[in-house]
Coordinates of C-alpha atoms and ligand atoms in Angstrom, one line a residue:
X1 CA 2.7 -11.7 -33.4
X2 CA 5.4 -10.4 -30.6
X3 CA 4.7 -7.7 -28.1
X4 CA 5.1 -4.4 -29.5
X5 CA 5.6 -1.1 -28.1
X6 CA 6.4 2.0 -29.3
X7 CA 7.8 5.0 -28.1
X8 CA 7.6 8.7 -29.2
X9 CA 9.7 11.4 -27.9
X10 CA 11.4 14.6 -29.4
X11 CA 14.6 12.9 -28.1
X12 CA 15.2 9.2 -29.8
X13 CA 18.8 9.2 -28.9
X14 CA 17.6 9.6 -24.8
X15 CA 16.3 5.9 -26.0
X16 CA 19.7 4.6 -27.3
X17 CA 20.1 2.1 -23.8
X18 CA 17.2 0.0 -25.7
X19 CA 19.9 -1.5 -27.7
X20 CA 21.7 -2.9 -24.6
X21 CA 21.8 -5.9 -22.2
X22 CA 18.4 -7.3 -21.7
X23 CA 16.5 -5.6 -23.2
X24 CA 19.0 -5.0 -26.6
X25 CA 18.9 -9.0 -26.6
X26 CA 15.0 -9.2 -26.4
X27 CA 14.8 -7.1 -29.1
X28 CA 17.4 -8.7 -31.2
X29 CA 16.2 -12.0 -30.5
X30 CA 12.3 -11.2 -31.8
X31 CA 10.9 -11.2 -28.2
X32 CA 9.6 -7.8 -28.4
X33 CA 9.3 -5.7 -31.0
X34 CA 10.6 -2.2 -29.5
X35 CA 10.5 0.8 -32.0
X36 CA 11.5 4.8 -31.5
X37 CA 10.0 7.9 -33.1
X38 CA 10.6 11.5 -33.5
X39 CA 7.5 13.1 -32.4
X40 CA 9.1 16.1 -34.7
X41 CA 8.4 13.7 -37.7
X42 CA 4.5 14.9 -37.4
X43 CA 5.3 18.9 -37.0
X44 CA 4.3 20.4 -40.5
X45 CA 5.6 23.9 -40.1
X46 CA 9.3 24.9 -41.2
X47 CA 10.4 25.0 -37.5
X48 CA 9.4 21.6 -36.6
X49 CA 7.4 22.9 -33.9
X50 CA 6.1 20.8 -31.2
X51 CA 5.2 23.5 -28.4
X52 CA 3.9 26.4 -27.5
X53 CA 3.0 29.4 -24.7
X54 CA 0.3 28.1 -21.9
X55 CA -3.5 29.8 -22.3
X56 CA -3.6 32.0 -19.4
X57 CA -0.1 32.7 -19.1
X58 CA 2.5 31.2 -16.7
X59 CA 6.3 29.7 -17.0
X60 CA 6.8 27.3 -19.7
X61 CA 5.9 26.2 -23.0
X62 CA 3.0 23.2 -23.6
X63 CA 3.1 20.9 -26.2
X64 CA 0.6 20.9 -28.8
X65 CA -2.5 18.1 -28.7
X66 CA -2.7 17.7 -32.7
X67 CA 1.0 17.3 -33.2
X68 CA 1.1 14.2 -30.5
X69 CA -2.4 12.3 -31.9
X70 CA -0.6 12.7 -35.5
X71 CA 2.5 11.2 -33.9
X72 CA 0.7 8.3 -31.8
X73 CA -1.7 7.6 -34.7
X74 CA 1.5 7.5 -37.5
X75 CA 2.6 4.3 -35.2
X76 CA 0.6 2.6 -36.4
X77 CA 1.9 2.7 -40.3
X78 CA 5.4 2.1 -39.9
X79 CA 7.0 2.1 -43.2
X80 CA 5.8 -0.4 -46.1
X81 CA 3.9 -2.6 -44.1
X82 CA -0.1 -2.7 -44.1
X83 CA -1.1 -0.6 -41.2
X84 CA -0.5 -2.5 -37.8
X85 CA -4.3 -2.3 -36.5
X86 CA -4.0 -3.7 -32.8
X87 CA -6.1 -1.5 -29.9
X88 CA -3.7 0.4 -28.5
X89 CA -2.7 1.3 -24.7
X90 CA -1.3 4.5 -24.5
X91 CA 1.5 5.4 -21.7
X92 CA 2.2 9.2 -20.5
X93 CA 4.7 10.0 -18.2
X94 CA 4.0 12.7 -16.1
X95 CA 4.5 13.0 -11.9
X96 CA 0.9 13.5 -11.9
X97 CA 0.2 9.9 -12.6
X98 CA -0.6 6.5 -11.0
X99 CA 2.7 5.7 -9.4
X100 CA 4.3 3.1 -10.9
X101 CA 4.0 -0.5 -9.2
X102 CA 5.3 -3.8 -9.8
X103 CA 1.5 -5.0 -10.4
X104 CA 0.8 -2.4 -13.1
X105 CA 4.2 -3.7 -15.1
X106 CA 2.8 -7.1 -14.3
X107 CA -0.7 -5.9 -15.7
X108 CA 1.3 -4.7 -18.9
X109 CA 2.9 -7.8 -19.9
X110 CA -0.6 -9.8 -19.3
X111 CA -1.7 -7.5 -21.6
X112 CA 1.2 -6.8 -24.2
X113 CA 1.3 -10.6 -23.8
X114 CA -1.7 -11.2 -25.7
X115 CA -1.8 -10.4 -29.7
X116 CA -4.1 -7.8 -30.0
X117 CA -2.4 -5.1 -27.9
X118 CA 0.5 -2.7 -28.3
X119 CA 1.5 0.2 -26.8
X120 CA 2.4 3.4 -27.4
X121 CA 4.6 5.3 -24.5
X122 CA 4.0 9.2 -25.2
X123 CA 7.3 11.2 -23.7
X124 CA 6.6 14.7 -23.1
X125 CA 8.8 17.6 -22.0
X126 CA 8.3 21.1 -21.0
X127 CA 5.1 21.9 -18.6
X128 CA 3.4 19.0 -20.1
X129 CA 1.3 17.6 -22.9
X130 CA -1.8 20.2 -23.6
X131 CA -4.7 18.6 -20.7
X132 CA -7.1 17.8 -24.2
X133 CA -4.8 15.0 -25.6
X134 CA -5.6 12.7 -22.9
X135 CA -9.4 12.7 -23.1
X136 CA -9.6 13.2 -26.6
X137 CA -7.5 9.9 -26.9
X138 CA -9.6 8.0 -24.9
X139 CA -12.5 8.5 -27.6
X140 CA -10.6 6.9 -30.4
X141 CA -12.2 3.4 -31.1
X142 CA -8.6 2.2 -31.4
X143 CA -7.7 3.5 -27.9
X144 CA -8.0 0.4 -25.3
X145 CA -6.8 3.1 -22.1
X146 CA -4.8 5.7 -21.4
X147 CA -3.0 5.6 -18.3
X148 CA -0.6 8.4 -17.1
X149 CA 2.0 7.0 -14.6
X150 CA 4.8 8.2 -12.3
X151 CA 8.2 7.5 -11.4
X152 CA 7.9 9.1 -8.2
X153 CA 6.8 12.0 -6.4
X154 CA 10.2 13.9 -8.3
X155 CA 10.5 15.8 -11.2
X156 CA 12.5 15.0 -14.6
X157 CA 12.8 17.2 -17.1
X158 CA 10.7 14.8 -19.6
X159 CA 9.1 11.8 -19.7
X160 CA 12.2 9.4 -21.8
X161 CA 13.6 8.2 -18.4
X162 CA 10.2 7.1 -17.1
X163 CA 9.7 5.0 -20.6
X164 CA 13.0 3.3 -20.1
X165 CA 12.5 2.6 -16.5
X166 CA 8.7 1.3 -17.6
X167 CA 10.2 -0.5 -20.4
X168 CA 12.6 -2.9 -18.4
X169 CA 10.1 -3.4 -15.7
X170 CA 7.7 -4.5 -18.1
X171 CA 10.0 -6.3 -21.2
X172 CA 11.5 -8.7 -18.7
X173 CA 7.9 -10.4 -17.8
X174 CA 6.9 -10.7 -21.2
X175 CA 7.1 -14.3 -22.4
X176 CA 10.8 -16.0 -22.9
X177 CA 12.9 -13.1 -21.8
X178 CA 14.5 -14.2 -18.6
X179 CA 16.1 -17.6 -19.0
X180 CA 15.1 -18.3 -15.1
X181 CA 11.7 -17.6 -14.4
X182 CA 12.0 -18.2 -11.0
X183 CA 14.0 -15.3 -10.3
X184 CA 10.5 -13.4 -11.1
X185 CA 8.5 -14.8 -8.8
X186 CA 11.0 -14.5 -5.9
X187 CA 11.7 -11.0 -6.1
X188 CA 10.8 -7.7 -4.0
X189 CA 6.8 -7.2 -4.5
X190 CA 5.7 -9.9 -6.5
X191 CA 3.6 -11.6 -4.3
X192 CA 3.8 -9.1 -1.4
X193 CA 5.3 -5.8 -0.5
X194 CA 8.1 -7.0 1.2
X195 CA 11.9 -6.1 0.7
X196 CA 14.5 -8.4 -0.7
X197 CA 16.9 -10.1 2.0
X198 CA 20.7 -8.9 1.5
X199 CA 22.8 -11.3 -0.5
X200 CA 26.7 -12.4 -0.5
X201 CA 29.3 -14.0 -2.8
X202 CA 33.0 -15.2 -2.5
X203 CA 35.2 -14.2 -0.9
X204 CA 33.0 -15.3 2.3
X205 CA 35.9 -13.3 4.3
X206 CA 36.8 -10.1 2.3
X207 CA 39.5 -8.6 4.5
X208 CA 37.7 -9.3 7.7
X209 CA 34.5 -8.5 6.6
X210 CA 32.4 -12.0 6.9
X211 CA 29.6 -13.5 5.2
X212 CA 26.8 -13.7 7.9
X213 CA 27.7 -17.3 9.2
X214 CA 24.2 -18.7 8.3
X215 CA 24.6 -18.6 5.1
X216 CA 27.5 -21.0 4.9
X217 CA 25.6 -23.8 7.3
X218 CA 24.2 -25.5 4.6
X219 CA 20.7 -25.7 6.3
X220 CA 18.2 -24.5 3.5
X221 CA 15.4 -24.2 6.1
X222 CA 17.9 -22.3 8.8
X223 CA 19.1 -19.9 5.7
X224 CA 15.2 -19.9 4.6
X225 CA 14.3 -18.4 7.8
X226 CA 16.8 -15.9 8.0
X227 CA 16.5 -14.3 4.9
X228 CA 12.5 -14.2 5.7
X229 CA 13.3 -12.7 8.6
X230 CA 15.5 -10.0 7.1
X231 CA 13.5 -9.3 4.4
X232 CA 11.2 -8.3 7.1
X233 CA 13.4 -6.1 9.2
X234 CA 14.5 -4.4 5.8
X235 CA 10.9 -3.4 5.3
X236 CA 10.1 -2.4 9.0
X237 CA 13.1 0.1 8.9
X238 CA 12.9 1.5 5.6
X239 CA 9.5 1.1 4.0
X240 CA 7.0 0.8 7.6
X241 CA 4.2 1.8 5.4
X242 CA 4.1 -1.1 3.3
X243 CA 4.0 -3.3 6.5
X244 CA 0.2 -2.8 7.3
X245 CA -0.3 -4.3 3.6
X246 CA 1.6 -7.9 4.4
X247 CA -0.5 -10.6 3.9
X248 CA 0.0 -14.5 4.8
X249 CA 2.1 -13.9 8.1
X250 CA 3.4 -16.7 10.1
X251 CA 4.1 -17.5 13.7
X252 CA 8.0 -16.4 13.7
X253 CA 6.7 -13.4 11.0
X254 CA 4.7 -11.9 13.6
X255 CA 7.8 -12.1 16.4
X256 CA 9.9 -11.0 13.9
X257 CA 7.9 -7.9 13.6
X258 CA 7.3 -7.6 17.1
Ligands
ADE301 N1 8.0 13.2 -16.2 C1 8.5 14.2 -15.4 N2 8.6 13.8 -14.1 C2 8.2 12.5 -14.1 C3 8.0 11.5 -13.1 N3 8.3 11.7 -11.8 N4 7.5 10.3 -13.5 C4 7.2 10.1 -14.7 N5 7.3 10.9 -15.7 C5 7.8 12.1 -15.4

């Protein structure tokens, strides 16, 4: 089986980017099997309605608990086929969530990666997702977790930019979707927290702008040690709280830092 995720939202056209560049090409290519639904598809009124005014009064409208576990349920029979019955990990957006890290999208493809997992991302809008759903889907015996995750401390105006943003950190470490491999396990947080070193192209002198010289030397250990080295300035200037969690300094690291 390929790694399958879902997505639910009252807005499937937010989730039209899914059919582009890498991701588009996964899909197409039967790396990852990457499906959209109306959450309006489970409403059973003549409105369609998916919301509704807060207990206890306040701004805003909440969305509805049964309308979203018919929706994340109804994932799992998707047209003809016999009912897809892998334990599911459920995804909510929301900014009061786990932030989201380069480890948990690594933890997702580990996961996704195996074939009895999928997941389910749950976009809501509005003031939020009625504060039951979460629990209540953690009780279901084909419930694996719930986690709720944020982009940020910022708000959006639903959760369909977080589930793209999740779904191309995540997509591009599942099995066979980046033809180089190694450009994974180079990259910014990976191993560590540490930023990624600036990079050039032709032309090295564009109109009197030059290519720092290093780089043209043709010494790998000289350019080696200068990207290290910026890599860690980067991070000392704009991320200092990620320097206390460096591991696996070296000698020049440490004057570097210094
Ligand atoms: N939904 C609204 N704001 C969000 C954020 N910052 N991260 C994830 N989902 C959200």
């Amino acid at each position: 089986s390929v790694p399958r995720l879902d997505v639910v939202t009252i807005f499937p056209d937010y989730l039209a980017p899914l059919d582009l560049s890498l991701l588009g090409k996964a899909r197409t290519g039967g790396l990852v099997d990457l499906r959209v639904h109306d959450l309006r598809a489970q409403t059973t009124d003549r409105h369609r309605t998916v919301d509704d005014a807060p207990f206890g009064g306040g701004a805003g409208m909440v969305m509805r608990p049964d309308v979203w576990e018919r929706a994340i349920a109804a994932t799992a029979v998707d047209g003809d086929a016999s009912p897809d019955e892998r334990e599911l990990v459920v995804l909510v957006p929301t900014p009061s969530g786990r932030p989201l890290t380069q480890a948990f999208a690594q933890e997702l493809a580990d996961e996704l990666a195996a074939p009895d997992v999928r997941a389910v991302i749950a976009c809501g809008r509005y003031e939020g997702i009625d504060a039951r759903l979460v629990p209540a889907l953690r009780e279901r015996a084909d419930v694996r977790r719930v986690v709720e995750f944020s982009l940020g401390d910022f708000v959006l105006n639903g959760g369909e930019v977080a589930a793209l943003a999740l779904l191309e950190a995540v997509v591009r470490l599942l099995p066979g979707v980046l033809g180089n491999p190694d450009s994974v396990v180079e990259e910014s947080f990976t191993h560590e927290a540490v930023l990624e070193y600036p990079v050039y192209t032709r032309p090295a002198d564009w109109d009197g702008h030059e290519v720092p010289p290093v780089l043209l030397s043709g010494d790998h250990a000289r350019v080696a040690r200068w990207r290290r080295e910026q890599s860690l300035r980067r991070t000392v200037e704009r991320r200092p709280e990620l320097v206390a969690r460096l591991d696996g300094l070296d000698e020049l690291d440490v004057v570097t830092l210094a």
